[in-house]
Tab-separated table of C-alpha atoms in Angstrom:
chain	number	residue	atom	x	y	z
A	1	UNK	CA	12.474	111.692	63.067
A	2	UNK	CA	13.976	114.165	61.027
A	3	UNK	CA	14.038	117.917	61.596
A	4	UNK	CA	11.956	118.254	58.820
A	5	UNK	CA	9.483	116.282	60.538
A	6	UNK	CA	9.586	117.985	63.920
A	7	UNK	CA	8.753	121.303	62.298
A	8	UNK	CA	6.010	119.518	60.809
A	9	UNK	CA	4.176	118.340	63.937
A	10	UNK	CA	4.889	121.657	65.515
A	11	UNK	CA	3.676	123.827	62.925
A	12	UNK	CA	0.217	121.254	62.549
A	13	UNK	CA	-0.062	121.819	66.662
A	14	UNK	CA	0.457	125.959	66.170
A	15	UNK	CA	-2.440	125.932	63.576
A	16	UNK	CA	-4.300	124.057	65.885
A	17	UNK	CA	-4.025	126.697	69.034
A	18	UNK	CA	-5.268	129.102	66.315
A	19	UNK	CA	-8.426	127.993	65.541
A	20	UNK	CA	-11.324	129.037	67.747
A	21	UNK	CA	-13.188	126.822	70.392
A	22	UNK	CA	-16.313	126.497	68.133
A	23	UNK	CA	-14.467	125.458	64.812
A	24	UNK	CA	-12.898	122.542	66.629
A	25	UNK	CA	-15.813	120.945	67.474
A	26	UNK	CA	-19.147	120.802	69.151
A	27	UNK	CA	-20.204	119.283	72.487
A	28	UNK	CA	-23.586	118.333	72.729
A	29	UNK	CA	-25.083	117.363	76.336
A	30	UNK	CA	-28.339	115.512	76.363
A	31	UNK	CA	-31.186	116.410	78.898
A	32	UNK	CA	-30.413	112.984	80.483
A	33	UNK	CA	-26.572	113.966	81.176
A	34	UNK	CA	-27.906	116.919	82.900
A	35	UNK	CA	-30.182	115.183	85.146
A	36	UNK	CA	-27.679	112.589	86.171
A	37	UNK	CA	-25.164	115.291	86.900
A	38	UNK	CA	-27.600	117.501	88.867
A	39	UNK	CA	-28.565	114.179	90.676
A	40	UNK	CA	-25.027	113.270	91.600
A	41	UNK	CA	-23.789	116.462	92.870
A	42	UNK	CA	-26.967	116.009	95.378
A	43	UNK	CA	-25.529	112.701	96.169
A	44	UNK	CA	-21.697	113.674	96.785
A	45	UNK	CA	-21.776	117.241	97.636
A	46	UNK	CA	-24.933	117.695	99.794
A	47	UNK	CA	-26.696	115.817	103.099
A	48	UNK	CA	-30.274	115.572	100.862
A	49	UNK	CA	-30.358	111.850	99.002
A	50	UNK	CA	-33.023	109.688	97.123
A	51	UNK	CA	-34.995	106.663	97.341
A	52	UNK	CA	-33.415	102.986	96.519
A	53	UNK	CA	-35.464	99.778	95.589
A	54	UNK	CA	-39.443	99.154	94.777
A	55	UNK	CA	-40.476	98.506	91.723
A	56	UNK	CA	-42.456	101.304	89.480
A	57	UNK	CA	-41.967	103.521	92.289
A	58	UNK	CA	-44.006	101.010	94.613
A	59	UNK	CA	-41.835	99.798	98.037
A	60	UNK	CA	-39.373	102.517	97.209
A	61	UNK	CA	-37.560	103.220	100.857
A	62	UNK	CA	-35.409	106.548	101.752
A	63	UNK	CA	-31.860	106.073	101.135
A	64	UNK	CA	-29.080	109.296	101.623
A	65	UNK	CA	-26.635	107.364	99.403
A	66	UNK	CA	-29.039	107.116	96.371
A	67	UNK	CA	-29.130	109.522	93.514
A	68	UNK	CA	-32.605	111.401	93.835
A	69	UNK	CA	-34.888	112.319	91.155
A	70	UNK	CA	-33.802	114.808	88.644
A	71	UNK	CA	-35.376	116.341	85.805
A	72	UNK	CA	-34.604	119.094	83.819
A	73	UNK	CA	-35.876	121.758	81.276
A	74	UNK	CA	-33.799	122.758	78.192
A	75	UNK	CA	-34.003	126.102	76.189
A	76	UNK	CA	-31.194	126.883	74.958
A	77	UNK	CA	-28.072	127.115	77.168
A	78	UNK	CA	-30.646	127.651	79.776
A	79	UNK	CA	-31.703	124.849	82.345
A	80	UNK	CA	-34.768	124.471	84.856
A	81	UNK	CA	-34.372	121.763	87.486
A	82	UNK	CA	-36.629	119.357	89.419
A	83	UNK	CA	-35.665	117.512	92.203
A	84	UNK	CA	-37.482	115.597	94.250
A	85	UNK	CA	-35.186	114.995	97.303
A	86	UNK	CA	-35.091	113.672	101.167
A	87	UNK	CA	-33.281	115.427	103.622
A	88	UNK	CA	-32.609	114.316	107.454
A	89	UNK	CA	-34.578	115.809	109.829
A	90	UNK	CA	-34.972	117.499	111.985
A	91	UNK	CA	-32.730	120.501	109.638
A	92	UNK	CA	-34.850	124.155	108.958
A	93	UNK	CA	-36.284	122.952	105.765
A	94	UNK	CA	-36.071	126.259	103.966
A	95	UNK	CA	-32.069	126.753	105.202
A	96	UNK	CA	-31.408	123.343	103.826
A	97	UNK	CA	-33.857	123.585	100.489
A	98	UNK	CA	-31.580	127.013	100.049
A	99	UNK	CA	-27.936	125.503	100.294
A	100	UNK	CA	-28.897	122.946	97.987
A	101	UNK	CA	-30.379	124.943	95.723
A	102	UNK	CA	-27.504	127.202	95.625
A	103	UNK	CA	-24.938	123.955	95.459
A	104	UNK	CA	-26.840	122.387	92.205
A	105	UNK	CA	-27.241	125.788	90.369
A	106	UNK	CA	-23.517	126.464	90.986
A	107	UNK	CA	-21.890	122.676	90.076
A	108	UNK	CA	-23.945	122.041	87.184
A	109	UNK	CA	-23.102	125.699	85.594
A	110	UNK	CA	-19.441	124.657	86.373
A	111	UNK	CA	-19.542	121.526	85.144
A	112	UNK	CA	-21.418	121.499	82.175
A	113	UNK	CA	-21.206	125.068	81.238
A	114	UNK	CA	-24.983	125.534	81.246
A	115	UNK	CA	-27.169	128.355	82.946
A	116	UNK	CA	-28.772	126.976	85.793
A	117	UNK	CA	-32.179	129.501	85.916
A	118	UNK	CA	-34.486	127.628	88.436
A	119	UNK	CA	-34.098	125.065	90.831
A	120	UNK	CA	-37.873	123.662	92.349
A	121	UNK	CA	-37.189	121.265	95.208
A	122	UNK	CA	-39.283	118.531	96.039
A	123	UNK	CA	-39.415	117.343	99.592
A	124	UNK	CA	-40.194	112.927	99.221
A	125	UNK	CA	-38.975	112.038	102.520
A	126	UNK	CA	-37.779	113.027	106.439
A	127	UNK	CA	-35.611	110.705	107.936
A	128	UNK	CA	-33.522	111.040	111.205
A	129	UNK	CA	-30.242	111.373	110.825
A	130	UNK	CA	-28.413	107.981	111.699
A	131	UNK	CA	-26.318	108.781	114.785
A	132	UNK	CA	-22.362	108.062	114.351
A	133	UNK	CA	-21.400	105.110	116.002
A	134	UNK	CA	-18.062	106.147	115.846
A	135	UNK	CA	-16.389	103.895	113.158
A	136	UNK	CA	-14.330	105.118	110.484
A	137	UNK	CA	-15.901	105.017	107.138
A	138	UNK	CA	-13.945	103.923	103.956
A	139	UNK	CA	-14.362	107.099	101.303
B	1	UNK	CA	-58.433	113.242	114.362
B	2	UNK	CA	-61.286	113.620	112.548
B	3	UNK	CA	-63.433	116.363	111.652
B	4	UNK	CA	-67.230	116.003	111.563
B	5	UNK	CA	-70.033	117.676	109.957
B	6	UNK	CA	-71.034	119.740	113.586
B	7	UNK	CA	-71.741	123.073	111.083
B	8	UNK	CA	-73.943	122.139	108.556
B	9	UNK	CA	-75.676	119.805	111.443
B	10	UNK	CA	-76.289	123.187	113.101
B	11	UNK	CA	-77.573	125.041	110.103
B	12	UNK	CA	-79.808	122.329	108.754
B	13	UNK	CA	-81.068	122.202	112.081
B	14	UNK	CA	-81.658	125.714	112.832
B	15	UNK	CA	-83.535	125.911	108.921
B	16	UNK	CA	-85.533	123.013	110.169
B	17	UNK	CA	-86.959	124.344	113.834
B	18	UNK	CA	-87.474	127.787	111.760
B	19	UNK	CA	-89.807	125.493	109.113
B	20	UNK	CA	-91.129	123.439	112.036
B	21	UNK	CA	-92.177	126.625	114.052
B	22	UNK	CA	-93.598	128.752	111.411
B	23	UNK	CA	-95.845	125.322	110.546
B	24	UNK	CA	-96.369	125.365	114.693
B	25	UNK	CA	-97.525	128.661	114.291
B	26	UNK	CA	-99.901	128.630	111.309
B	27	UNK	CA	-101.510	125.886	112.910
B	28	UNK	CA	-102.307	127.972	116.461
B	29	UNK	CA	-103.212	130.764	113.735
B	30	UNK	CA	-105.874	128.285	112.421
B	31	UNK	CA	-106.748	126.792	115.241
B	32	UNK	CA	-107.724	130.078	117.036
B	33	UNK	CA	-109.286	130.860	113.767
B	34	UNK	CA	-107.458	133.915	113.247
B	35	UNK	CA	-106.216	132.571	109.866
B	36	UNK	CA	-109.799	131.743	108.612
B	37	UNK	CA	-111.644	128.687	109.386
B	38	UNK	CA	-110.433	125.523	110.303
B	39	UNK	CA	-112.970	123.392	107.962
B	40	UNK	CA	-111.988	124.816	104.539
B	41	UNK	CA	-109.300	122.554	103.289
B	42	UNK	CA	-105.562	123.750	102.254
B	43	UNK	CA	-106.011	123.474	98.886
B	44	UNK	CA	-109.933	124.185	97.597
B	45	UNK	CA	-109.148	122.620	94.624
B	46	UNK	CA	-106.956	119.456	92.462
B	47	UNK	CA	-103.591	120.086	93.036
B	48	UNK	CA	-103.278	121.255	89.327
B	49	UNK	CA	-104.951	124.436	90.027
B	50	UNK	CA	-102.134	125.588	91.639
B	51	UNK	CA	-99.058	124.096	89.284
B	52	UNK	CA	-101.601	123.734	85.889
B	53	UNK	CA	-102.377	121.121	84.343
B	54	UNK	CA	-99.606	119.835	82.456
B	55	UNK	CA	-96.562	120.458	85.164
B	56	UNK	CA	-97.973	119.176	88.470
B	57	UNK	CA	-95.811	115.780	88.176
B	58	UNK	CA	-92.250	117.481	86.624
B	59	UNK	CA	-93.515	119.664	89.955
B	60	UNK	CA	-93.568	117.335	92.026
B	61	UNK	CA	-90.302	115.098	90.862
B	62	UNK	CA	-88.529	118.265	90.608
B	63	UNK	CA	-89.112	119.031	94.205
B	64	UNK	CA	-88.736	115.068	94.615
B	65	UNK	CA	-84.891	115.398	93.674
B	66	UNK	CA	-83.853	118.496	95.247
B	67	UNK	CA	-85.112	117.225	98.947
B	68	UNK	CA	-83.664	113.520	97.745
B	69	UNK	CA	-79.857	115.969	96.888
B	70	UNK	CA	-79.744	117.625	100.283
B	71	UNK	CA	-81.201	114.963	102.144
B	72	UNK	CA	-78.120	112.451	100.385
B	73	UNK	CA	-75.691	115.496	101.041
B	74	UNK	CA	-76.165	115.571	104.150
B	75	UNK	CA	-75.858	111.725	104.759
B	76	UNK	CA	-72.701	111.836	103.696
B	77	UNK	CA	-71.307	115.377	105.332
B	78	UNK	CA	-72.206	112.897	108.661
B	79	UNK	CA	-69.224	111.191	107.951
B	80	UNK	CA	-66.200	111.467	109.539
B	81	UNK	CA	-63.313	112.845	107.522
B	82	UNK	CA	-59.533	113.853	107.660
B	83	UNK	CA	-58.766	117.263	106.573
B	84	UNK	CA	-55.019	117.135	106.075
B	85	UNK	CA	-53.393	120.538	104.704
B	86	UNK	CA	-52.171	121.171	100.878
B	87	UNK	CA	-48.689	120.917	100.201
B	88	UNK	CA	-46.568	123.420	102.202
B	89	UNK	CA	-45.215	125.983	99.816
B	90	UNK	CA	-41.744	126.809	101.595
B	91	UNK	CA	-40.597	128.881	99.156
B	92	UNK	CA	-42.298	130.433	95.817
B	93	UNK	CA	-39.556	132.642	94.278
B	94	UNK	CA	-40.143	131.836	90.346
B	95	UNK	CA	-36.736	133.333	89.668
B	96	UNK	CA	-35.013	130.999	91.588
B	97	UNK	CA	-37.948	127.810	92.172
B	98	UNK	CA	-39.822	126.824	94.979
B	99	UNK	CA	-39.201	124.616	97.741
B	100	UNK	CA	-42.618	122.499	98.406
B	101	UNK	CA	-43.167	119.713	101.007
B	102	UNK	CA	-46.395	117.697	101.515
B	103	UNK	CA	-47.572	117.593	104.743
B	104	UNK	CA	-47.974	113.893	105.326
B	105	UNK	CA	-44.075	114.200	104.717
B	106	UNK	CA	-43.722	116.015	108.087
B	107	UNK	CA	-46.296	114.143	109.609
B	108	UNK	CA	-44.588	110.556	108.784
B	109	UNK	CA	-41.058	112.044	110.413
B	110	UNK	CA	-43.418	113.635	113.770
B	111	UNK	CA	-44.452	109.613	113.538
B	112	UNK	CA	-41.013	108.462	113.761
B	113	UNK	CA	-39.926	110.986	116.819
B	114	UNK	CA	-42.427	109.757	118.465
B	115	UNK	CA	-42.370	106.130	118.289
B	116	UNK	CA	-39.002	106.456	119.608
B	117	UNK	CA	-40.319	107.579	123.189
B	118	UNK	CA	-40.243	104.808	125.733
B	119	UNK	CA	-43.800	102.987	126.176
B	120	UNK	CA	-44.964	104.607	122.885
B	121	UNK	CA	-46.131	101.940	120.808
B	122	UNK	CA	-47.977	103.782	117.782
B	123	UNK	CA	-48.596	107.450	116.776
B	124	UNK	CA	-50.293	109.010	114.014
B	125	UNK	CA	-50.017	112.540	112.873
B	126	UNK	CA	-51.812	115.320	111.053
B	127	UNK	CA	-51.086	118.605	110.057
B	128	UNK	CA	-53.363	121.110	109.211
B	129	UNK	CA	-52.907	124.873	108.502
B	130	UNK	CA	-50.068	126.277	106.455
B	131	UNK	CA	-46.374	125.701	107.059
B	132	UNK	CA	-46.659	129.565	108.553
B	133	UNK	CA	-49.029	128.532	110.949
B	134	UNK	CA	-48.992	124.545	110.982
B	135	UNK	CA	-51.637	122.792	113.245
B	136	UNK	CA	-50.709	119.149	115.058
B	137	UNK	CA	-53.100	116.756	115.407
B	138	UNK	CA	-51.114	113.609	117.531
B	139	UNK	CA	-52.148	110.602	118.374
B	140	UNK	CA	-50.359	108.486	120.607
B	141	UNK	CA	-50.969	105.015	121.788
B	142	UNK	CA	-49.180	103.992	124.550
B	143	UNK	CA	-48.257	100.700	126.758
B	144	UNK	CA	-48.718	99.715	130.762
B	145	UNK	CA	-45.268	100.542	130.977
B	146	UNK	CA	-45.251	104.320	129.342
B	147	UNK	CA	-44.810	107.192	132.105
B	148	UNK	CA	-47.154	109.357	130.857
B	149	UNK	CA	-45.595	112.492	131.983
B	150	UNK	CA	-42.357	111.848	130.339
B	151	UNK	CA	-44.604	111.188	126.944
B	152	UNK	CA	-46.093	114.153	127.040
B	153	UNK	CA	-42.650	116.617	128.327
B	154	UNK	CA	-40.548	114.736	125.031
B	155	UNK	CA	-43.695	115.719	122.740
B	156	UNK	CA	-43.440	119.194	124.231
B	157	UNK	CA	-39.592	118.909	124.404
B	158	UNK	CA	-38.442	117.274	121.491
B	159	UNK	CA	-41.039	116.159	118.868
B	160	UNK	CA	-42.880	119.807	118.831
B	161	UNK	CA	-39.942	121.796	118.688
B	162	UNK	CA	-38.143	119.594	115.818
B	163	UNK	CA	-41.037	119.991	113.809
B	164	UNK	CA	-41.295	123.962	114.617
B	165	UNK	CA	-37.762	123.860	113.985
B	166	UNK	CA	-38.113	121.850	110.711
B	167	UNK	CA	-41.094	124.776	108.940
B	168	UNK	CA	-39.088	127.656	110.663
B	169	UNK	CA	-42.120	128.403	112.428
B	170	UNK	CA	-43.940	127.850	115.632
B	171	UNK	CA	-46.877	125.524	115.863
B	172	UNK	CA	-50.275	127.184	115.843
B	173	UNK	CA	-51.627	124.470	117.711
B	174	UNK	CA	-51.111	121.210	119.139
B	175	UNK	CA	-53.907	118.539	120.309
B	176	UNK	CA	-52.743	115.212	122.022
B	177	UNK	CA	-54.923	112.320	122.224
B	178	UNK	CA	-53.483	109.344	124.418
B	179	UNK	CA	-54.614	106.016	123.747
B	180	UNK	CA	-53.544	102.843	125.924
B	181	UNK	CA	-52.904	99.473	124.935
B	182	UNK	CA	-51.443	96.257	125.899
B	183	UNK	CA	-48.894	95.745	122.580
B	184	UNK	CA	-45.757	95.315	122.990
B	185	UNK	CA	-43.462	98.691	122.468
B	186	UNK	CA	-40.720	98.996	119.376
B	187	UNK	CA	-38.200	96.348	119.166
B	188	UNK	CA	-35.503	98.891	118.380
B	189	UNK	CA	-32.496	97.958	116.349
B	190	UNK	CA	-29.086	97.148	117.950
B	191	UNK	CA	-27.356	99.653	120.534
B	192	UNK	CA	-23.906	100.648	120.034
B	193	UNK	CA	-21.526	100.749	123.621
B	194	UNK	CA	-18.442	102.946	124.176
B	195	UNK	CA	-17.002	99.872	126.439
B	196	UNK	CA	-13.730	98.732	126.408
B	197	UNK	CA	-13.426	94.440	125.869
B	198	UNK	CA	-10.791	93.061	128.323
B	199	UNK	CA	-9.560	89.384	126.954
């Protein structure tokens, strides 16, 4: 490549750090995107999980490793959640309703860059917690 | 378990020994003759003297229905019912969203704590109240081979106080009703053993 051409490529990059975020581009995020985030950081990052199998909702069973129920409100960069989650039990159910609250609200505003306002948890299912038989678990 | 209609039994009751006496006592009024005499009938004339002419049927269908209504009503209060609380309202903060938990919930996961006592072989629960005050309602069936002392100290001991534990509150009150039966207890899944295999 010739000098020329170098300074070219530079100079096109430069122009390109000039320009503001919003005149690059615009990233929309659709309500579902939301929900499946919110319902994965419940998943990965918390103890509360969902329900797995049934059909319509019918023969559903408790599951920690499913993705629970999410659904969320739009207005503007603004979000409300719904989840309707199980937890193990027995954990203080307000304690535990709190963290996760506090855990969704934070990710998703991280993540996705949108206010998280209001987070209404719904309580589906108790289950004990599965003791640890003492095997190592692949990640 | 189940709550019956004892209340209105006792004020439908009471309304009808009031009626009952005051008829008792009319009739010793009459009798005695202090009421006038005996021989001159209730009514001195037709019936429609006293409703007109034109109304003494819709009168009498009117009055018909409403004794047919509470008669019906209570009929049905007679039977037995479960009064299980509304949904638990944990939390209710609109600027951050509430936390809410149905009470069968709870009661399904008191179910599973305690058909994992030895000998139990069925339990049902019900809560009643508010998750500030939650009332237990337990019913446990149990086998020939159940001690039931040890039942009742791991209710006490474990299931009561994991539910207290689980609404952050203590239990307003706690009934126990034992049952006894000849099924066969939980088949359990498999047990896992610390023990060392020597080939």
């Amino acid at each position: 490549m010739t000098t020329a051409g170098i300074q070219d490529v530079r100079s096109t990059a430069a122009r390109r750090q000039h320009l503001d975020a919003g005149d690059r581009g615009r990233t929309v995020l659709s309500r579902k995107v939301l929900e499946k985030v919110a319902a994965q950081i419940v998943v990965d990052e918390t103890f509360a999980g969902g329900s797995s199998g049934g059909f319509l909702g019918i023969g559903a069973r408790a599951d920690l490793t499913a993705r629970p129920d999410a659904k969320v409100e739009l207005a503007g960069n603004v979000a409300s959640l719904k989840v309707e989650v199980g937890l193990p039990y027995p954990v203080p159910l307000r304690q535990a309703t709190n963290q996760l609250r506090d855990r969704i609200s934070s990710r998703v505003s991280e993540m996705t860059g949108v206010e998280v306002r209001q987070v209404d948890v719904t309580i589906s299912w108790l289950r004990p917690a599965e003791p640890d038989d003492g095997r190592r678990r692949l990640l | 378990m189940r709550q019956h209609a004892g209340t209105a039994n006792r004020v439908w009751l009471t309304i009808l020994a009031l009626l009952c006496l005051a008829a008792g006592a009319y009739l010793l009024l009459l009798a005695s003759g202090t009421a006038g005499a005996s021989e001159s009938p209730v009514l001195s004339g037709p019936p429609e003297e006293v409703t007109g002419a034109g109304y003494a049927p819709g009168a009498v269908l009117i009055a018909g229905l409403i004794l047919g209504t509470l008669g019906l009503w209570w009929m049905l209060t007679q039977i037995p019912r479960r009064v299980a609380a509304d949904t638990f309202r944990l939390q209710e903060n609109p600027a951050r969203g509430i936390t809410a938990c149905n009470p069968s919930v709870l009661a399904a996961a008191v179910q599973d704590d305690t058909d994992r006592i030895p000998g139990v072989v069925g339990s049902t629960a019900l809560l009643r109240g508010t998750a500030e005050a939650p009332d237990l309602t337990l019913k446990v069936t149990v086998n020939a081979w159940a001690d039931i002392r040890e039942v009742m100290d791991r209710i006490e001991g474990a299931v009561v106080p994991h539910l207290a534990m689980a609404l952050e509150n203590p239990l307003h009150s706690l009934g126990v009703q034992l049952e006894a039966s000849n099924k066969q207890g939980l088949s359990g899944g498999p047990v896992t053993s610390g023990g060392t295999v020597v080939y």
